CSV table of C-alpha atoms in Angstrom, one decimal:
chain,number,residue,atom,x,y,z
Q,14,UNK,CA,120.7,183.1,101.0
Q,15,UNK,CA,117.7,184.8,102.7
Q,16,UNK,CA,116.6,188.2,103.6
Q,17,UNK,CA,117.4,187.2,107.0
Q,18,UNK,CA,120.4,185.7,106.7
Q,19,UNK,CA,122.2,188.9,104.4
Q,20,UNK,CA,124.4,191.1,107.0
Q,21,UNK,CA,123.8,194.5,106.5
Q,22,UNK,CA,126.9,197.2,107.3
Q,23,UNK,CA,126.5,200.7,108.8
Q,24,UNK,CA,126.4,204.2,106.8
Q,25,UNK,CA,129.9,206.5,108.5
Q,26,UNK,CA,127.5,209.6,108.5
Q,27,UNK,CA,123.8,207.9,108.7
Q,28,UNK,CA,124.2,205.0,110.4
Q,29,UNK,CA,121.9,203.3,108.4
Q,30,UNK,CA,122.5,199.5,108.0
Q,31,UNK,CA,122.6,198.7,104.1
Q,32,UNK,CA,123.9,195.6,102.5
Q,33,UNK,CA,128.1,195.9,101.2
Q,34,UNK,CA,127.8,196.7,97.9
Q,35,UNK,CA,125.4,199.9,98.2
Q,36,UNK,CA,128.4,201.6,100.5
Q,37,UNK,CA,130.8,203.4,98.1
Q,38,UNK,CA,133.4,201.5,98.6
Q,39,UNK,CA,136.3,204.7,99.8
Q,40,UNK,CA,134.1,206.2,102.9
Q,41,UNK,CA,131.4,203.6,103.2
Q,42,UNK,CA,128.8,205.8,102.5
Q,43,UNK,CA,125.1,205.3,101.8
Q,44,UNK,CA,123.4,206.2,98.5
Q,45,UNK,CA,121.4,209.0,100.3
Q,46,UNK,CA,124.3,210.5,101.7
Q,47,UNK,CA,126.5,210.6,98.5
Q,48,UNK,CA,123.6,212.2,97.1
Q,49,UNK,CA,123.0,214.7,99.7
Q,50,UNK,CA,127.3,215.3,100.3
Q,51,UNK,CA,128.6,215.5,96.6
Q,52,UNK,CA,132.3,214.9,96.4
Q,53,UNK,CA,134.1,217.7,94.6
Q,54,UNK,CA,137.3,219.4,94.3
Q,55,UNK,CA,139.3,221.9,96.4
Q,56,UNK,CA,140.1,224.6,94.4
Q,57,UNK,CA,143.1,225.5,95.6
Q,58,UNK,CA,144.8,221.7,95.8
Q,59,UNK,CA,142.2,220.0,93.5
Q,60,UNK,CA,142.2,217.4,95.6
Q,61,UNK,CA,138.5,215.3,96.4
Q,62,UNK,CA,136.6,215.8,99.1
Q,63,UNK,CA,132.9,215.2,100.6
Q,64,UNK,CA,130.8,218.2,102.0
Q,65,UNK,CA,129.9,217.4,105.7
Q,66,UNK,CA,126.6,219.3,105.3
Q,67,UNK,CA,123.8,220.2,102.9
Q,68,UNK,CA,123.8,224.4,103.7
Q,69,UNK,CA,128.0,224.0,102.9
Q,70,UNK,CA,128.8,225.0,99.3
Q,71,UNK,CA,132.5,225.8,100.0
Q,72,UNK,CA,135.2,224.4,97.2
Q,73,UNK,CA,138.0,224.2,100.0
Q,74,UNK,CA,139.1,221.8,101.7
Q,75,UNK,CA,139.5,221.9,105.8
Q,76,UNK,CA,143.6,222.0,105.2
Q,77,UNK,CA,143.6,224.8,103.0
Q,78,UNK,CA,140.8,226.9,104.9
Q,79,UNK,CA,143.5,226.3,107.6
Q,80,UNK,CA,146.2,227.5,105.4
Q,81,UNK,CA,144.5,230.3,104.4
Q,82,UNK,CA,143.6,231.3,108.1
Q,83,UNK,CA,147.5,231.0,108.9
Q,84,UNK,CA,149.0,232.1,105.7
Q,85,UNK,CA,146.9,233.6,103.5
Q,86,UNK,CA,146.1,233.2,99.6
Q,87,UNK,CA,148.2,231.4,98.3
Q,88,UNK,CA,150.7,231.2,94.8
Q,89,UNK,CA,150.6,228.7,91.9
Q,90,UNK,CA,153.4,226.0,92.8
Q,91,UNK,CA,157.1,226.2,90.7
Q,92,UNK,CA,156.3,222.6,89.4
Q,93,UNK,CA,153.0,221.6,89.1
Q,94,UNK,CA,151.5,224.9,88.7
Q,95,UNK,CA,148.2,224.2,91.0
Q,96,UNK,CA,147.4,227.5,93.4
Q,97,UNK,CA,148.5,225.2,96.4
Q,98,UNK,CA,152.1,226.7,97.4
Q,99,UNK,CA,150.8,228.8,100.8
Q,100,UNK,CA,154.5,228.7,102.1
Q,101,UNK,CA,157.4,229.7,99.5
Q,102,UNK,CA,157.1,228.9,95.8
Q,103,UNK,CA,156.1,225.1,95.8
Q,104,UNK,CA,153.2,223.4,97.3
Q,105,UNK,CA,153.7,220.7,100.1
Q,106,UNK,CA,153.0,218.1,97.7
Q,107,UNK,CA,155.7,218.8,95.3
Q,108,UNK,CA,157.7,219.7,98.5
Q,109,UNK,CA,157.3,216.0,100.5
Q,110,UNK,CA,158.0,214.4,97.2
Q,111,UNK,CA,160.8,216.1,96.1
Q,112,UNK,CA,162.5,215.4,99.9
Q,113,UNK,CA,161.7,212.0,98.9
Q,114,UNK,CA,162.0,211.3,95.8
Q,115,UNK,CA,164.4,214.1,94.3
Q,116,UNK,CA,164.1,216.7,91.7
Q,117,UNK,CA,161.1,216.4,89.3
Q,118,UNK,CA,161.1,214.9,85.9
Q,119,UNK,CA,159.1,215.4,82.6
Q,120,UNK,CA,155.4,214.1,83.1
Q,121,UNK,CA,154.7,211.7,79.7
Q,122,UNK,CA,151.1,213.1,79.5
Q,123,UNK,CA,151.2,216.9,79.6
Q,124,UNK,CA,154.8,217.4,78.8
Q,125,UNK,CA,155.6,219.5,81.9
Q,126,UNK,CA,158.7,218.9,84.8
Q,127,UNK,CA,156.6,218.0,87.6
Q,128,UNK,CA,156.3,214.1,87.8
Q,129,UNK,CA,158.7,212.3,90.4
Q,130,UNK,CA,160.0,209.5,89.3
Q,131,UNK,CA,159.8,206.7,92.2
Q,132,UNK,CA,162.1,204.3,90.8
Q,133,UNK,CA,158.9,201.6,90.8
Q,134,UNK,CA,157.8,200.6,87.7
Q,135,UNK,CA,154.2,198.8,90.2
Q,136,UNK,CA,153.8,202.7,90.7
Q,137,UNK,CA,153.9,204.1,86.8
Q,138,UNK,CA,150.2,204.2,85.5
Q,139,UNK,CA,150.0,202.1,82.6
Q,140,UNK,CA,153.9,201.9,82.0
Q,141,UNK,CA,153.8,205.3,82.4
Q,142,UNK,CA,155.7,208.2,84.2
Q,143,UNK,CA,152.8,210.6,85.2
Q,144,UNK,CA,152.3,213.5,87.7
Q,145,UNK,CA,149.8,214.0,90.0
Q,146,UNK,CA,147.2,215.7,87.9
Q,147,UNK,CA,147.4,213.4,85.0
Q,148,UNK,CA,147.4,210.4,87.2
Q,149,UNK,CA,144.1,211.7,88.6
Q,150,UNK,CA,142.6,212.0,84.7
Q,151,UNK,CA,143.7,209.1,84.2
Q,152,UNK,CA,142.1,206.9,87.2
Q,153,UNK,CA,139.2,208.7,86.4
Q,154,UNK,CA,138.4,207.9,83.0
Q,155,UNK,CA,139.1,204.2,83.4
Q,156,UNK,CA,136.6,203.9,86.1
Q,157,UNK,CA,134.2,205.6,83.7
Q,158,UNK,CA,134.9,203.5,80.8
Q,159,UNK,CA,135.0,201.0,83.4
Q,160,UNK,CA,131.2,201.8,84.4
Q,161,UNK,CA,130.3,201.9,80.8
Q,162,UNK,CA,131.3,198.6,79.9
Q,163,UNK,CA,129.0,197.5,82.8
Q,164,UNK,CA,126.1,199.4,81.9
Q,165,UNK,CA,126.4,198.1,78.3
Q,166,UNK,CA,127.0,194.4,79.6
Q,167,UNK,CA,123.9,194.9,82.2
Q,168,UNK,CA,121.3,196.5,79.0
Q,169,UNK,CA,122.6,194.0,76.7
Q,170,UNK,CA,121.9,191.0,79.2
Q,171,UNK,CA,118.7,192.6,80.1
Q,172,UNK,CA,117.5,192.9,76.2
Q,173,UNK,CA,118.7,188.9,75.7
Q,174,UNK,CA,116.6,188.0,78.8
Q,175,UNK,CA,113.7,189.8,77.8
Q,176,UNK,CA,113.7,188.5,74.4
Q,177,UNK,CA,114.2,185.1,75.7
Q,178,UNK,CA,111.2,185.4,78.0
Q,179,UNK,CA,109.1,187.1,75.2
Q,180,UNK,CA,109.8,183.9,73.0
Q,181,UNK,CA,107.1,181.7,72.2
Q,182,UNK,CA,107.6,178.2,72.8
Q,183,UNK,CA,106.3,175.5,70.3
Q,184,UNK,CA,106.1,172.8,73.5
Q,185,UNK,CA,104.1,175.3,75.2
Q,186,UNK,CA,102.0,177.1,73.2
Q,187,UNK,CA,100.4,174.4,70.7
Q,188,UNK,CA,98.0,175.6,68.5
Q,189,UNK,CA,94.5,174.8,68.8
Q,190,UNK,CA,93.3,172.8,66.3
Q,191,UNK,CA,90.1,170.4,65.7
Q,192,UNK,CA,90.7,166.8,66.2
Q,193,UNK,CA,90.0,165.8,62.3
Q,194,UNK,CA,89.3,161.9,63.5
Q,195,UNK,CA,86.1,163.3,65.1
Q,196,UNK,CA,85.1,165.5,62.3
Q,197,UNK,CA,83.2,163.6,59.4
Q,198,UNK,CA,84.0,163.0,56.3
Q,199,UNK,CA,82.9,165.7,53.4
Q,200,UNK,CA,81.0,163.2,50.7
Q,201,UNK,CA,82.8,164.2,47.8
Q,202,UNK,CA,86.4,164.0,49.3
Q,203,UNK,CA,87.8,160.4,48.8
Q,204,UNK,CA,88.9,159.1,52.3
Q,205,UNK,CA,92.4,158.5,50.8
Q,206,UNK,CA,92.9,161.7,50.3
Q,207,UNK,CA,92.0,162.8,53.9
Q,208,UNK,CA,94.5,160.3,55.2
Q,209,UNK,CA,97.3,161.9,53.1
Q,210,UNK,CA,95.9,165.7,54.5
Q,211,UNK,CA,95.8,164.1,58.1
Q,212,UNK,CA,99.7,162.8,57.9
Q,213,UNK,CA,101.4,165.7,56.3
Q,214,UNK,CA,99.5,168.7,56.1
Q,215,UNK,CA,99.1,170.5,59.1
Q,216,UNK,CA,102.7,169.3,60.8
Q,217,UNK,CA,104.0,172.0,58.1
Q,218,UNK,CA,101.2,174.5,58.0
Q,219,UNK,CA,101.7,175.1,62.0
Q,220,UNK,CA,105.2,175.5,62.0
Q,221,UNK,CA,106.8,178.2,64.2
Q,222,UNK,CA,107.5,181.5,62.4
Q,223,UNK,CA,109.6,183.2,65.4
Q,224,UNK,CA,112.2,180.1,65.7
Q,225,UNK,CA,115.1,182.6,64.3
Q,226,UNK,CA,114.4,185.4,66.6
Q,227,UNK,CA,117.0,184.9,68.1
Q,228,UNK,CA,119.8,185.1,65.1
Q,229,UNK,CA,117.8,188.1,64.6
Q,230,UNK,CA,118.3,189.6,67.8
Q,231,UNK,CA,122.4,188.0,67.7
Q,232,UNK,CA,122.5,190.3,64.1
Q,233,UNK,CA,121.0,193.4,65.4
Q,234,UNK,CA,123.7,193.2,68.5
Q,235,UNK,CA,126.0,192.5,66.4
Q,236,UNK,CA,125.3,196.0,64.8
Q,237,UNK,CA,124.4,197.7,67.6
Q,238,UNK,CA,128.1,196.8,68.5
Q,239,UNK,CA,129.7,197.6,65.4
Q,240,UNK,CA,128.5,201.2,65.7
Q,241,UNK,CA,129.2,201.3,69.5
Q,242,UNK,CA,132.4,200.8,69.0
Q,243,UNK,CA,132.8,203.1,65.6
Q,244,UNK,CA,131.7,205.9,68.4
Q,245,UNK,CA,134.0,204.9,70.6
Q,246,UNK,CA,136.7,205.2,67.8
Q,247,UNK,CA,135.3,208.7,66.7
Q,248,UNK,CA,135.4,209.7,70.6
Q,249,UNK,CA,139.1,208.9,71.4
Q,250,UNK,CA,140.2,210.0,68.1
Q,251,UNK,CA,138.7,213.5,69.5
Q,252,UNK,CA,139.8,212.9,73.0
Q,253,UNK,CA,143.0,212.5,71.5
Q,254,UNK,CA,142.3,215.9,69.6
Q,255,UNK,CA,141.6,217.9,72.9
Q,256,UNK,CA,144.4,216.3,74.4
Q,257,UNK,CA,147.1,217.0,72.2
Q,258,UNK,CA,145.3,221.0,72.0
Q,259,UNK,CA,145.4,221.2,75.9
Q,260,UNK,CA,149.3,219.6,75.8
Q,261,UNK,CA,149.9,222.5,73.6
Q,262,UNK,CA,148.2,225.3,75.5
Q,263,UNK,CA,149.9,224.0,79.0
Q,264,UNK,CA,153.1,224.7,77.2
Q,265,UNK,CA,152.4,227.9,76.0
Q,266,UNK,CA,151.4,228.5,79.2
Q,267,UNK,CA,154.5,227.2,80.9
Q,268,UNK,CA,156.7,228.9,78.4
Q,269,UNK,CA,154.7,232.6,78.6
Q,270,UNK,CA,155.0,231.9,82.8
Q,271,UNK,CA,158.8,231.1,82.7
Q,272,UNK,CA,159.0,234.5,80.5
Q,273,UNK,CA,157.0,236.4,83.1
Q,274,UNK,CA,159.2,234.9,86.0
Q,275,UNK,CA,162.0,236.0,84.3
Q,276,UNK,CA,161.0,239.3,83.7
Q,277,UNK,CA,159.7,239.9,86.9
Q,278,UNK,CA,163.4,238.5,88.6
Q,279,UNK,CA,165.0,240.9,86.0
Q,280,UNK,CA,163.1,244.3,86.9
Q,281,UNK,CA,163.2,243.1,90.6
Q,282,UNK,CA,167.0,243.5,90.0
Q,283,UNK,CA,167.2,246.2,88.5
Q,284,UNK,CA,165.4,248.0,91.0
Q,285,UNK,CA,167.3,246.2,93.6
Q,286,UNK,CA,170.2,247.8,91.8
Q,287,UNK,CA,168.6,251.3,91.2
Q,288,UNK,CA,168.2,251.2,94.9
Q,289,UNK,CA,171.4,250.3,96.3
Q,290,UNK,CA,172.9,253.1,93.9
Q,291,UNK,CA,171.0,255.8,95.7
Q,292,UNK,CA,171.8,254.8,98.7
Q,293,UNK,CA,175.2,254.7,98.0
Q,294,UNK,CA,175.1,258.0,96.4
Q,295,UNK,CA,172.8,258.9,99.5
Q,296,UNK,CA,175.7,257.9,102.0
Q,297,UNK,CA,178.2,259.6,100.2
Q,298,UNK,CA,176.2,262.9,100.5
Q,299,UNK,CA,175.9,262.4,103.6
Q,300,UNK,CA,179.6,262.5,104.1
Q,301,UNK,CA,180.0,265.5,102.2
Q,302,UNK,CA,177.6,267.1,104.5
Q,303,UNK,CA,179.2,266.0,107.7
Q,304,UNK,CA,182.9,267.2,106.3
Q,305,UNK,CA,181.4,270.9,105.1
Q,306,UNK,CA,180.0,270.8,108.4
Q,307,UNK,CA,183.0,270.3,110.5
Q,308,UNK,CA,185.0,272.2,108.1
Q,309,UNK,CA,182.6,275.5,108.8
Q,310,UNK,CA,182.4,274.9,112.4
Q,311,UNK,CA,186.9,275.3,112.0
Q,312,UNK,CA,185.9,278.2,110.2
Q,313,UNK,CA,183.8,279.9,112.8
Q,314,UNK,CA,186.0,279.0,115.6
Q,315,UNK,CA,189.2,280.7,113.6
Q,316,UNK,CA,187.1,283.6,112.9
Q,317,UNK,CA,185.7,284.2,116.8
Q,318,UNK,CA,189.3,283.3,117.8
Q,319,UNK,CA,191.0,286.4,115.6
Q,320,UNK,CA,187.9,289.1,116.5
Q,321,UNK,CA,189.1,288.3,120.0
Q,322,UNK,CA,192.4,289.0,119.3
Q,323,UNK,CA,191.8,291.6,117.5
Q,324,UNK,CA,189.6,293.3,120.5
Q,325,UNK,CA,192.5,292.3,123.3
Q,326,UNK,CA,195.0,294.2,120.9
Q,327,UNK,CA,192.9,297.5,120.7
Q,328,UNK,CA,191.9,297.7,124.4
Q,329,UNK,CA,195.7,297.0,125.4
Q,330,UNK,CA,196.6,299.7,122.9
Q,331,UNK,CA,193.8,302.4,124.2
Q,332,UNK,CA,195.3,302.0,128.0
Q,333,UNK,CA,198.8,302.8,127.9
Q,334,UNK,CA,198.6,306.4,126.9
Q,335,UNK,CA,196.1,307.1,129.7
Q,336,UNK,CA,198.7,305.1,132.1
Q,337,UNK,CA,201.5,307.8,130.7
């Protein structure tokens, strides 16, 4: 195909035409423009995203800057424990797949309850039952040991093409040699003997000393190869290592958090409790108050009641001599 002929595809943010296999194949997105926009992750839902401009160095994402705005900070989720839960104690995530899926279930990877199981075995990762997170680790290292194998595949091809074009080729390169049926004679050599040199001798002398290079090259490959994948071992068997430590801090984690939880709902109670006896004992006061306070007004009321009495008596009694 020629340069004219190739159709070229637009950049979404440049708009520069490039052929299909420089765009990246989730945005369509130019090498220039994955280099300028890095994708990274939110902090709060560690979900991907691409910055939209060079002078932007915020880890959030545009939904949870809008969260945040409208709810505030938010609280690591019940299930899954990422910072994401801005309404309640679970994050919408967890949320929309526990309305659809049901409760959560034990992830196989990191051993905690916040995989859903879809009732697909086409949606398990590698026959596995994985949450989010994991699934995410996952994905990501098999497209890097994806890349690798390429990289490897492209040097190694590069080294055997190289090799191959650095090869001398006996058809090619023939040696230059004198033609011995123009050369004379020496005098004391016997012509038989020059016959015999001129049919056998220099066919063996010239042959090619590099015509094994390339069970060499096969042979240092081969090594090359053998230690490759020695490394490899070495690396998974510590990848392994790291991932059996993290397993074990998550659940340390998980455990120490349920304590926490638990503690925290326990004092909350207790205080809820404190509370409701004071008020209680706060009402009841109250009561006490209001009765002494109606039983004194009575008592004032008797008392102005008898000194008026009392005064009606003494000026009735002080009259009636004076009347006599």
């Amino acid at each position: 195909m020629s340069a004219a002929a190739v159709v070229l595809f637009a950049c979404s943010r440049c708009f520069a035409r490039h052929p299909f296999e420089d765009l990246s194949p989730g945005q369509q997105l130019c090498k220039e423009c994955r280099g300028a926009f890095p994708v990274v992750k939110c902090t709060y839902c560690r979900s991907e995203f691409q910055q939209t401009s060079k002078g932007n160095t915020s880890t959030i994402c545009k939904k949870c800057e809008q969260n945040v705005k409208s709810y505030g900070k938010p609280t690591a989720c019940e299930y899954c424990n990422i910072i994401a839960a801005f309404i309640g104690n679970k994050c919408q995530r967890c949320t929309n797949s526990e309305i659809k899926y049901g409760p959560p279930v034990n992830c196989e990877q990191c051993k905690q309850k916040c995989a859903f199981d879809r009732h697909d075995d086409d949606k398990k990762v590698d026959g596995k039952l994985l949450c989010w997170l994991c699934t995410l680790s996952y994905k990501r290292a098999l497209a890097k040991t994806k890349q690798g194998d390429a990289e490897r595949r492209h040097l190694k091809m590069a080294q055997l093409h190289k090799k191959h074009k650095d090869k001398p080729r006996s058809h090619n390169k023939r040696p230059n040699r004198p033609d011995v049926t123009k050369i004379p004679p020496p005098e004391d050599v016997p012509p038989i003997k020059i016959a015999r040199n001129n049919s056998g001798g220099p066919g063996r002398g010239d042959l090619d000393p590099n015509s094994s290079d390339h069970v060499v090259a096969m042979t240092q490959l081969k090594e090359q190869i053998a230690s490759l994948q020695k490394q490899l071992s070495q690396k998974n068997a510590e990848l392994l290592n790291k991932d059996k430590t993290i397993t074990e801090l998550k659940a340390t984690n998980f455990t120490t958090e349920n304590e926490l939880r638990q503690r925290l709902k326990n004092i909350q109670k207790e205080h809820e409790d404190k509370v409701d006896g004071l008020n209680t004992k706060i009402q009841n006061y109250l009561k006490e108050i209001a009765s002494l306070s109606k039983s004194a007004k009575k008592g004032n009321k008797n008392a102005s009641l008898s000194v008026n009495n009392t005064t009606a008596d003494n000026s009735s009694g002080t009259d009636s001599p004076s009347i006599q």
